[in-house]
Short mmCIF file of C-alpha atoms in Angstrom, two decimals:
data_model
loop_
_atom_site.label_atom_id
_atom_site.label_comp_id
_atom_site.label_asym_id
_atom_site.label_seq_id
_atom_site.Cartn_x
_atom_site.Cartn_y
_atom_site.Cartn_z
CA UNK H 613 -47.26 -5.82 72.84
CA UNK H 614 -47.86 -4.80 69.26
CA UNK H 615 -45.03 -4.20 66.86
CA UNK H 616 -47.33 -2.87 64.14
CA UNK H 617 -45.49 0.26 63.01
CA UNK H 618 -48.71 2.03 62.09
CA UNK H 619 -50.16 2.58 65.55
CA UNK H 620 -47.54 2.41 68.28
CA UNK H 621 -45.78 4.65 70.74
CA UNK H 622 -42.81 4.32 73.05
CA UNK H 623 -43.41 2.63 76.37
CA UNK H 624 -41.59 5.60 77.94
CA UNK H 625 -44.92 7.43 77.63
CA UNK H 626 -46.33 5.01 80.20
CA UNK H 627 -44.01 6.23 82.94
CA UNK H 628 -46.04 9.31 84.00
CA UNK H 629 -49.20 7.19 84.19
CA UNK H 630 -47.47 4.47 86.18
CA UNK H 631 -45.95 7.04 88.57
CA UNK H 632 -49.41 8.52 89.10
CA UNK H 633 -50.89 5.11 89.95
CA UNK H 634 -48.06 4.27 92.33
CA UNK H 635 -48.44 7.66 94.07
CA UNK H 636 -52.09 6.78 94.74
CA UNK H 637 -51.14 3.41 96.22
CA UNK H 638 -51.99 1.21 93.23
CA UNK H 639 -49.74 -1.42 91.76
CA UNK H 640 -48.78 -0.70 88.16
CA UNK H 641 -47.79 -4.38 87.93
CA UNK H 642 -51.45 -5.45 88.13
CA UNK H 643 -52.52 -2.94 85.53
CA UNK H 644 -49.75 -3.94 83.13
CA UNK H 645 -50.52 -7.59 83.76
CA UNK H 646 -54.06 -7.08 82.48
CA UNK H 647 -52.50 -6.54 79.04
CA UNK H 648 -49.92 -9.28 79.35
CA UNK H 649 -47.14 -6.77 80.03
CA UNK H 650 -44.67 -6.56 82.87
CA UNK H 651 -42.35 -3.83 84.04
CA UNK H 652 -39.34 -5.45 82.39
CA UNK H 653 -41.11 -5.47 79.01
CA UNK H 654 -41.66 -1.71 79.15
CA UNK H 655 -38.36 -0.59 80.64
CA UNK H 656 -36.35 -0.60 77.42
CA UNK H 657 -36.09 2.61 75.43
CA UNK H 658 -36.78 0.67 72.24
CA UNK H 659 -40.03 -1.00 73.33
CA UNK H 660 -43.32 0.08 71.78
CA UNK H 661 -46.93 -0.31 72.84
CA UNK H 662 -49.96 -0.18 70.59
CA UNK H 663 -52.21 2.86 70.80
CA UNK H 664 -55.03 0.41 71.48
CA UNK H 665 -53.23 -1.00 74.56
CA UNK H 666 -52.31 2.49 75.76
CA UNK H 667 -55.97 3.56 75.47
CA UNK H 668 -56.96 0.46 77.43
CA UNK H 669 -54.49 1.35 80.20
CA UNK H 670 -55.81 4.92 80.31
CA UNK H 671 -59.41 3.69 80.58
CA UNK H 672 -58.57 1.20 83.33
CA UNK H 673 -56.54 3.81 85.23
CA UNK H 674 -59.37 6.32 84.97
CA UNK H 675 -61.84 3.82 86.43
CA UNK H 676 -59.40 2.68 89.11
CA UNK H 677 -58.69 6.24 90.29
CA UNK H 678 -62.21 7.48 89.53
CA UNK H 679 -60.59 10.29 87.55
CA UNK H 680 -62.02 11.18 84.13
CA UNK H 681 -59.14 13.66 83.65
CA UNK H 682 -56.45 10.98 83.96
CA UNK H 683 -54.63 12.34 80.90
CA UNK H 684 -54.14 15.74 82.52
CA UNK H 685 -53.05 14.19 85.81
CA UNK H 686 -50.56 11.83 84.14
CA UNK H 687 -49.23 14.47 81.72
CA UNK H 688 -48.34 16.70 84.67
CA UNK H 689 -45.92 13.97 85.79
CA UNK H 690 -43.97 13.93 82.53
CA UNK H 691 -40.21 13.86 83.05
CA UNK H 692 -37.76 14.27 80.18
CA UNK H 693 -35.33 11.58 81.41
CA UNK H 694 -38.11 9.01 80.88
CA UNK H 695 -37.68 9.54 77.15
CA UNK H 696 -34.02 8.49 77.19
CA UNK H 697 -32.20 9.79 74.09
CA UNK H 698 -34.93 12.27 73.13
CA UNK H 699 -35.07 13.52 76.71
CA UNK H 700 -31.31 14.04 76.69
CA UNK H 701 -31.39 15.89 73.37
CA UNK H 702 -34.22 18.16 74.48
CA UNK H 703 -32.71 18.82 77.90
CA UNK H 704 -29.52 20.06 76.26
CA UNK H 705 -31.41 22.69 74.24
CA UNK H 706 -30.91 26.32 75.21
CA UNK H 707 -34.31 27.59 74.08
CA UNK H 708 -37.84 26.34 73.66
CA UNK H 709 -37.56 26.97 69.92
CA UNK H 710 -34.51 24.71 69.75
CA UNK H 711 -36.33 22.04 71.78
CA UNK H 712 -39.29 22.15 69.38
CA UNK H 713 -36.96 21.63 66.42
CA UNK H 714 -35.38 18.61 68.13
CA UNK H 715 -38.80 17.22 69.04
CA UNK H 716 -40.02 17.49 65.47
CA UNK H 717 -36.88 15.95 64.03
CA UNK H 718 -36.83 12.97 66.40
CA UNK H 719 -40.56 12.54 67.01
CA UNK H 720 -40.41 8.99 65.67
CA UNK H 721 -38.66 8.05 68.93
CA UNK H 722 -41.98 8.78 70.68
CA UNK H 723 -44.57 7.67 68.16
CA UNK H 724 -44.93 6.59 64.58
CA UNK H 725 -47.88 8.94 64.18
CA UNK H 726 -47.54 12.20 62.29
CA UNK H 727 -45.07 14.54 63.94
CA UNK H 728 -46.35 17.87 65.24
CA UNK H 729 -46.27 21.04 63.18
CA UNK H 730 -44.95 24.29 64.61
CA UNK H 731 -45.81 27.75 63.41
CA UNK H 732 -43.47 30.33 64.89
CA UNK H 733 -44.45 33.98 64.66
CA UNK H 734 -42.95 37.16 66.05
CA UNK H 735 -44.71 36.90 69.40
CA UNK H 736 -46.31 33.47 69.36
CA UNK H 737 -45.84 29.79 68.68
CA UNK H 738 -48.62 27.52 67.53
CA UNK H 739 -48.10 23.78 68.03
CA UNK H 740 -50.37 21.36 66.22
CA UNK H 741 -50.28 17.76 67.50
CA UNK H 742 -51.97 14.99 65.57
CA UNK H 743 -53.61 12.44 67.86
CA UNK H 744 -53.85 8.94 66.42
CA UNK H 745 -57.39 7.63 66.37
CA UNK H 746 -58.29 5.17 69.07
CA UNK H 747 -61.20 4.80 71.41
CA UNK H 748 -63.15 8.04 71.96
CA UNK H 749 -62.00 8.17 75.60
CA UNK H 750 -58.44 7.21 74.69
CA UNK H 751 -58.10 9.78 71.92
CA UNK H 752 -59.34 12.60 74.15
CA UNK H 753 -57.25 11.44 77.08
CA UNK H 754 -54.08 11.16 74.96
CA UNK H 755 -54.71 14.71 73.69
CA UNK H 756 -55.01 15.93 77.29
CA UNK H 757 -51.88 13.96 78.22
CA UNK H 758 -49.94 15.66 75.39
CA UNK H 759 -51.24 19.13 76.34
CA UNK H 760 -50.31 18.68 80.01
CA UNK H 761 -46.94 17.25 79.02
CA UNK H 762 -46.20 20.23 76.76
CA UNK H 763 -47.12 22.60 79.57
CA UNK H 764 -44.83 20.74 81.96
CA UNK H 765 -41.99 20.67 79.43
CA UNK H 766 -42.43 24.42 78.90
CA UNK H 767 -41.37 25.03 82.48
CA UNK H 768 -37.88 23.74 81.70
CA UNK H 769 -37.04 26.88 79.69
#
């Protein structure tokens, strides 16, 4: 597991992907083992994984499930409690606007990449996420994962 602060993300982001695999009858242990990881090494809220390793997991999962839209499928399984402190802070927000402010302020708990920008108008909100470069498949899949996760999170308000 990389500790390079330039290209990492919380291992909590793996949880939706691992839940998806388990729901399809596949062992997440085997997939994690291919990168030298085990479930105990990703269960801590302070653990990080390199973007490169996350992309590798997404690619392997896509092949295993024969699903090129693995990012969308995994993002739909996002659960706030998986993100520990950030999940708690966001779940205690009364409005989506308040949740966006918390997300922006504490984004470093998720990733060390650039935090999202929000443009709030009278009748609209524009959210701009910056996806860290990785493999072409990984970058696209992480963008889809984020989009599906945002959609899922939007249902909480």
